mmCIF file of C-alpha atoms in Angstrom:
data_model
loop_
_atom_site.group_PDB
_atom_site.id
_atom_site.type_symbol
_atom_site.label_atom_id
_atom_site.label_comp_id
_atom_site.label_asym_id
_atom_site.label_seq_id
_atom_site.Cartn_x
_atom_site.Cartn_y
_atom_site.Cartn_z
ATOM 1 C CA THR A 1 -0.024 0.235 0.009
ATOM 2 C CA LEU A 2 1.519 3.255 -1.187
ATOM 3 C CA ALA A 3 0.442 6.828 -0.610
ATOM 4 C CA VAL A 4 2.051 9.535 -2.675
ATOM 5 C CA LEU A 5 2.013 13.151 -1.316
ATOM 6 C CA PRO A 6 2.398 16.272 -3.461
ATOM 7 C CA PHE A 7 6.179 17.364 -4.103
ATOM 8 C CA THR A 8 7.339 20.171 -1.912
ATOM 9 C CA VAL A 9 8.545 23.230 -3.703
ATOM 10 C CA ALA A 10 10.714 26.201 -2.549
ATOM 11 C CA SER A 11 8.244 28.953 -1.182
ATOM 12 C CA GLY A 12 7.490 31.562 -3.722
ATOM 13 C CA ASP A 13 7.821 29.575 -7.015
ATOM 14 C CA THR A 14 4.302 30.254 -8.200
ATOM 15 C CA LEU A 15 4.758 27.983 -11.199
ATOM 16 C CA LEU A 16 6.280 24.900 -9.752
ATOM 17 C CA LYS A 17 3.808 24.859 -6.862
ATOM 18 C CA PRO A 18 0.910 23.796 -9.090
ATOM 19 C CA LEU A 19 3.089 21.518 -11.013
ATOM 20 C CA ALA A 20 4.097 19.733 -7.966
ATOM 21 C CA PHE A 21 0.623 18.775 -7.351
ATOM 22 C CA GLY A 22 -0.275 17.811 -10.840
ATOM 23 C CA LEU A 23 2.864 15.686 -11.425
ATOM 24 C CA ALA A 24 2.381 14.007 -8.151
ATOM 25 C CA ASP A 25 -1.079 13.038 -9.009
ATOM 26 C CA LEU A 26 0.190 11.864 -12.591
ATOM 27 C CA LEU A 27 2.936 9.687 -10.837
ATOM 28 C CA MET A 28 0.303 8.237 -8.530
ATOM 29 C CA GLY A 29 -1.680 6.956 -11.781
ATOM 30 C CA ASP A 30 1.661 5.707 -13.331
ATOM 31 C CA LEU A 31 2.640 3.806 -10.177
ATOM 32 C CA SER A 32 -1.178 2.382 -10.305
ATOM 33 C CA LYS A 33 -0.300 0.537 -13.507
ATOM 34 C CA SER A 34 1.293 -2.205 -11.599
ATOM 35 C CA PRO A 35 -1.196 -4.666 -9.760
ATOM 36 C CA GLU A 36 1.497 -5.066 -7.078
ATOM 37 C CA LEU A 37 1.034 -1.595 -5.767
ATOM 38 C CA ARG A 38 -2.354 -0.444 -4.026
ATOM 39 C CA LEU A 39 -2.359 3.319 -4.260
ATOM 40 C CA VAL A 40 -4.282 5.384 -1.467
ATOM 41 C CA GLU A 41 -6.992 7.391 -2.884
ATOM 42 C CA ARG A 42 -6.371 11.082 -3.044
ATOM 43 C CA LEU A 43 -9.437 11.881 -1.133
ATOM 44 C CA GLN A 44 -8.095 10.187 1.998
ATOM 45 C CA THR A 45 -4.513 11.603 1.502
ATOM 46 C CA ASN A 46 -5.919 15.280 1.075
ATOM 47 C CA THR A 47 -8.067 15.123 4.222
ATOM 48 C CA MET A 48 -5.230 14.159 6.343
ATOM 49 C CA LEU A 49 -2.994 16.874 4.685
ATOM 50 C CA ARG A 50 -5.549 19.546 5.609
ATOM 51 C CA GLU A 51 -5.959 18.041 9.140
ATOM 52 C CA LEU A 52 -2.057 18.168 9.602
ATOM 53 C CA ASN A 53 -1.826 21.724 7.966
ATOM 54 C CA LEU A 54 0.498 19.918 5.226
ATOM 55 C CA VAL A 55 -1.405 21.055 2.130
ATOM 56 C CA ASP A 56 0.848 24.143 1.517
ATOM 57 C CA GLU A 57 3.948 23.210 3.297
ATOM 58 C CA GLY A 58 4.151 19.765 2.135
ATOM 59 C CA LEU A 59 6.239 16.915 3.712
ATOM 60 C CA ALA A 60 9.836 17.251 3.453
ATOM 61 C CA ASP A 61 11.464 15.610 6.659
ATOM 62 C CA PRO A 62 11.254 11.853 6.202
ATOM 63 C CA ARG A 63 11.200 11.479 10.041
ATOM 64 C CA GLN A 64 7.480 12.674 9.926
ATOM 65 C CA ALA A 65 6.660 10.119 7.098
ATOM 66 C CA PRO A 66 5.754 7.224 9.512
ATOM 67 C CA ARG A 67 3.297 9.374 11.438
ATOM 68 C CA VAL A 68 1.519 10.543 8.148
ATOM 69 C CA GLY A 69 1.710 7.128 6.402
ATOM 70 C CA ARG A 70 0.138 5.549 9.464
ATOM 71 C CA LEU A 71 -2.766 8.103 9.414
ATOM 72 C CA VAL A 72 -3.585 7.609 5.788
ATOM 73 C CA GLY A 73 -3.311 3.859 6.291
ATOM 74 C CA ALA A 74 -0.455 3.300 3.859
ATOM 75 C CA ARG A 75 2.442 0.760 4.461
ATOM 76 C CA ARG A 76 4.740 2.949 2.284
ATOM 77 C CA LEU A 77 4.653 6.786 1.834
ATOM 78 C CA LEU A 78 6.425 8.391 -1.157
ATOM 79 C CA ILE A 79 7.587 12.071 -0.515
ATOM 80 C CA GLY A 80 9.636 14.191 -2.862
ATOM 81 C CA ASP A 81 10.395 17.587 -4.219
ATOM 82 C CA ALA A 82 10.578 19.810 -7.364
ATOM 83 C CA ALA A 83 13.437 22.184 -7.720
ATOM 84 C CA ARG A 84 14.594 24.416 -10.545
ATOM 85 C CA GLY A 85 17.858 23.248 -12.144
ATOM 86 C CA ALA A 86 20.460 24.862 -14.465
ATOM 87 C CA GLY A 87 19.556 26.166 -17.937
ATOM 88 C CA GLY A 88 15.763 26.103 -17.220
ATOM 89 C CA THR A 89 15.337 22.663 -16.086
ATOM 90 C CA VAL A 90 13.495 21.075 -13.331
ATOM 91 C CA ARG A 91 14.536 18.134 -11.266
ATOM 92 C CA LEU A 92 12.053 15.885 -9.438
ATOM 93 C CA SER A 93 13.302 13.807 -6.718
ATOM 94 C CA ALA A 94 11.438 11.294 -4.500
ATOM 95 C CA ARG A 95 12.165 8.554 -1.766
ATOM 96 C CA VAL A 96 10.093 5.849 -0.247
ATOM 97 C CA VAL A 97 9.597 5.452 3.464
ATOM 98 C CA ASP A 98 8.543 2.251 5.028
ATOM 99 C CA VAL A 99 6.139 3.217 7.719
ATOM 100 C CA ILE A 100 6.422 0.073 9.496
ATOM 101 C CA ALA A 101 10.020 -0.613 9.274
ATOM 102 C CA GLY A 102 11.005 2.985 9.511
ATOM 103 C CA THR A 103 13.328 2.910 6.721
ATOM 104 C CA VAL A 104 14.075 5.487 4.033
ATOM 105 C CA GLN A 105 15.113 4.317 0.630
ATOM 106 C CA ASP A 106 17.912 6.487 -1.268
ATOM 107 C CA LEU A 107 16.631 9.503 -3.153
ATOM 108 C CA VAL A 108 15.944 9.089 -6.977
ATOM 109 C CA SER A 109 15.726 11.839 -9.252
ATOM 110 C CA ALA A 110 14.858 12.696 -12.899
ATOM 111 C CA GLU A 111 15.481 16.061 -14.729
ATOM 112 C CA ALA A 112 14.069 17.662 -17.802
ATOM 113 C CA PRO A 113 13.422 21.146 -19.423
ATOM 114 C CA ILE A 114 10.649 22.745 -17.767
ATOM 115 C CA ASP A 115 8.706 22.666 -21.039
ATOM 116 C CA ARG A 116 9.116 18.774 -21.103
ATOM 117 C CA ILE A 117 8.674 18.435 -17.324
ATOM 118 C CA ILE A 118 6.370 15.373 -18.135
ATOM 119 C CA ASP A 119 9.456 13.574 -19.151
ATOM 120 C CA ALA A 120 10.986 13.809 -15.929
ATOM 121 C CA GLU A 121 7.966 12.476 -14.244
ATOM 122 C CA LYS A 122 7.696 9.310 -16.566
ATOM 123 C CA ALA A 123 11.654 8.608 -15.949
ATOM 124 C CA LEU A 124 10.869 9.122 -12.087
ATOM 125 C CA ALA A 125 8.179 6.627 -12.239
ATOM 126 C CA LEU A 126 10.246 4.057 -14.031
ATOM 127 C CA LEU A 127 13.044 4.764 -11.596
ATOM 128 C CA LEU A 128 10.690 4.123 -8.595
ATOM 129 C CA PHE A 129 9.378 0.866 -9.993
ATOM 130 C CA GLU A 130 12.911 -0.424 -10.068
ATOM 131 C CA ARG A 131 13.806 0.841 -6.767
ATOM 132 C CA LEU A 132 10.627 -0.939 -5.458
ATOM 133 C CA GLY A 133 11.646 -4.232 -7.082
ATOM 134 C CA ILE A 134 8.822 -4.136 -9.387
ATOM 135 C CA THR A 135 9.284 -5.509 -12.836
ATOM 136 C CA LEU A 136 7.016 -4.290 -15.466
ATOM 137 C CA THR A 137 5.502 -6.106 -18.426
ATOM 138 C CA PRO A 138 6.143 -4.579 -21.946
ATOM 139 C CA ALA A 139 2.279 -3.559 -22.057
ATOM 140 C CA GLN A 140 2.614 -1.930 -18.507
ATOM 141 C CA ARG A 141 5.804 -0.147 -19.364
ATOM 142 C CA GLU A 142 4.094 1.357 -22.479
ATOM 143 C CA ARG A 143 1.094 2.602 -20.556
ATOM 144 C CA VAL A 144 3.483 4.376 -17.861
ATOM 145 C CA GLU A 145 5.475 5.849 -20.712
ATOM 146 C CA GLN A 146 2.340 7.318 -22.489
ATOM 147 C CA ARG A 147 2.386 11.038 -22.080
ATOM 148 C CA GLN A 148 -0.939 12.346 -21.091
ATOM 149 C CA THR A 149 0.102 15.949 -22.478
ATOM 150 C CA VAL A 150 3.169 17.858 -23.294
ATOM 151 C CA GLN A 151 1.637 21.103 -23.131
ATOM 152 C CA LEU A 152 3.236 22.936 -19.981
ATOM 153 C CA ALA A 153 -0.040 25.269 -19.630
ATOM 154 C CA THR A 154 -2.193 22.280 -19.408
ATOM 155 C CA LEU A 155 -0.258 20.625 -16.817
ATOM 156 C CA VAL A 156 -0.016 23.963 -14.705
ATOM 157 C CA ALA A 157 -3.833 24.108 -15.079
ATOM 158 C CA TYR A 158 -4.396 20.626 -13.992
ATOM 159 C CA GLY A 159 -2.078 21.120 -11.184
ATOM 160 C CA ARG A 160 -4.105 23.892 -9.859
ATOM 161 C CA GLY A 161 -7.139 21.806 -9.888
ATOM 162 C CA VAL A 162 -5.474 19.181 -7.785
ATOM 163 C CA GLN A 163 -4.046 21.701 -5.466
ATOM 164 C CA ALA A 164 -7.665 23.320 -4.976
ATOM 165 C CA GLU A 165 -9.056 19.830 -4.254
ATOM 166 C CA ALA A 166 -6.518 19.235 -1.752
ATOM 167 C CA LYS A 167 -7.534 22.479 -0.054
ATOM 168 C CA GLY A 168 -11.200 21.558 -0.136
ATOM 169 C CA ASP A 169 -12.006 24.043 -2.919
ATOM 170 C CA ALA A 170 -14.488 22.072 -4.957
ATOM 171 C CA ALA A 171 -15.516 25.063 -7.254
ATOM 172 C CA GLY A 172 -11.856 26.105 -7.742
ATOM 173 C CA ALA A 173 -10.746 22.634 -8.612
ATOM 174 C CA THR A 174 -13.765 22.074 -11.156
ATOM 175 C CA ALA A 175 -12.667 25.429 -12.808
ATOM 176 C CA ALA A 176 -9.110 24.613 -13.127
ATOM 177 C CA PHE A 177 -9.732 21.213 -14.417
ATOM 178 C CA GLU A 178 -12.205 22.730 -17.043
ATOM 179 C CA ASP A 179 -9.330 25.069 -18.120
ATOM 180 C CA ALA A 180 -7.008 22.173 -18.544
ATOM 181 C CA ALA A 181 -9.672 20.498 -20.560
ATOM 182 C CA ARG A 182 -10.025 23.301 -22.913
ATOM 183 C CA LEU A 183 -6.082 23.865 -23.245
ATOM 184 C CA ASP A 184 -5.651 20.278 -24.229
ATOM 185 C CA ALA A 185 -8.983 18.222 -25.042
ATOM 186 C CA ALA A 186 -7.201 15.035 -25.383
ATOM 187 C CA PHE A 187 -5.662 15.031 -21.777
ATOM 188 C CA MET A 188 -7.325 11.928 -20.273
ATOM 189 C CA ALA A 189 -6.704 12.715 -16.710
ATOM 190 C CA THR A 190 -8.310 16.056 -17.037
ATOM 191 C CA ARG A 191 -11.370 14.465 -18.810
ATOM 192 C CA THR A 192 -11.545 12.008 -16.055
ATOM 193 C CA GLN A 193 -11.514 14.861 -13.375
ATOM 194 C CA VAL A 194 -14.006 17.059 -15.184
ATOM 195 C CA ALA A 195 -16.610 14.283 -15.580
ATOM 196 C CA ALA A 196 -16.155 12.941 -11.974
ATOM 197 C CA THR A 197 -16.163 16.278 -10.026
ATOM 198 C CA PRO A 198 -19.717 17.575 -10.740
ATOM 199 C CA ALA A 199 -21.217 14.006 -10.465
ATOM 200 C CA ALA A 200 -20.250 13.738 -6.954
ATOM 201 C CA SER A 201 -23.327 14.757 -4.857
ATOM 202 C CA SER A 202 -22.774 16.646 -1.573
ATOM 203 C CA SER A 203 -24.226 13.626 0.212
ATOM 204 C CA GLN A 204 -21.811 11.491 -1.371
ATOM 205 C CA ARG A 205 -18.680 13.938 -0.673
ATOM 206 C CA ALA A 206 -19.842 14.008 3.012
ATOM 207 C CA SER A 207 -20.240 10.193 3.210
ATOM 208 C CA SER A 208 -16.608 9.768 1.895
ATOM 209 C CA LEU A 209 -15.369 12.361 4.179
ATOM 210 C CA ALA A 210 -17.168 10.489 7.023
ATOM 211 C CA ARG A 211 -15.281 7.320 6.213
ATOM 212 C CA VAL A 212 -12.083 9.058 5.986
ATOM 213 C CA LEU A 213 -12.563 10.711 9.451
ATOM 214 C CA ASP A 214 -13.576 7.461 10.983
ATOM 215 C CA VAL A 215 -10.258 5.723 9.709
ATOM 216 C CA THR A 216 -8.474 8.590 10.865
ATOM 217 C CA THR A 217 -9.860 8.547 14.384
ATOM 218 C CA GLN A 218 -9.067 4.764 14.446
ATOM 219 C CA ALA A 219 -5.433 5.368 13.439
ATOM 220 C CA VAL A 220 -4.895 8.137 16.103
ATOM 221 C CA ASN A 221 -6.358 6.333 18.730
ATOM 222 C CA ALA A 222 -4.596 2.896 18.070
ATOM 223 C CA PRO A 223 -1.531 2.121 20.277
ATOM 224 C CA ILE A 224 1.716 2.559 18.825
ATOM 225 C CA VAL A 225 3.603 -0.652 18.190
#
């Protein structure tokens, strides 16, 4: 069981901040291509990030990861960061923390020009599969390598939607996802979000939130082993 958190970004970088949310979400989708991993739903992760006031700050210290992983119900937690590199590049780095064993894997990184940042996300996904000891079939690898979009503006708009969703701003999320869909109608991840967001009734969202809070309460009150 794996939970993927948004990448942390240096404060003040208004371009990388939404990209950090969007790319982490796309990375979660790519990692779900292997049946050997069970990804924690973003609703549950978002609720816990809000409870811990980590939506904006992110999780940069691996020592905090076991607590967060336990609260979201994940055996492993993926934390990472996005940072500017030389010559207009962006470097994505990530590490996996084992919540039970308390071990932290070595950092893996991928870098690409900012206008091809999706290439860095794909390279990082493949490196993480390798680090986790998961061998992809040719068909699985092909699905992972498929670029949802190569347009930077689309990724930024999508990231704003994911960021707004993490903050509990449903209207802002829907507007941002629709912007991304207008910029690139073929962006499958965006089309899924736009279709799903308005369909969820308030009672469905309340029911989902209640389930998350119930799980959270059990985790908080459980004895530490």
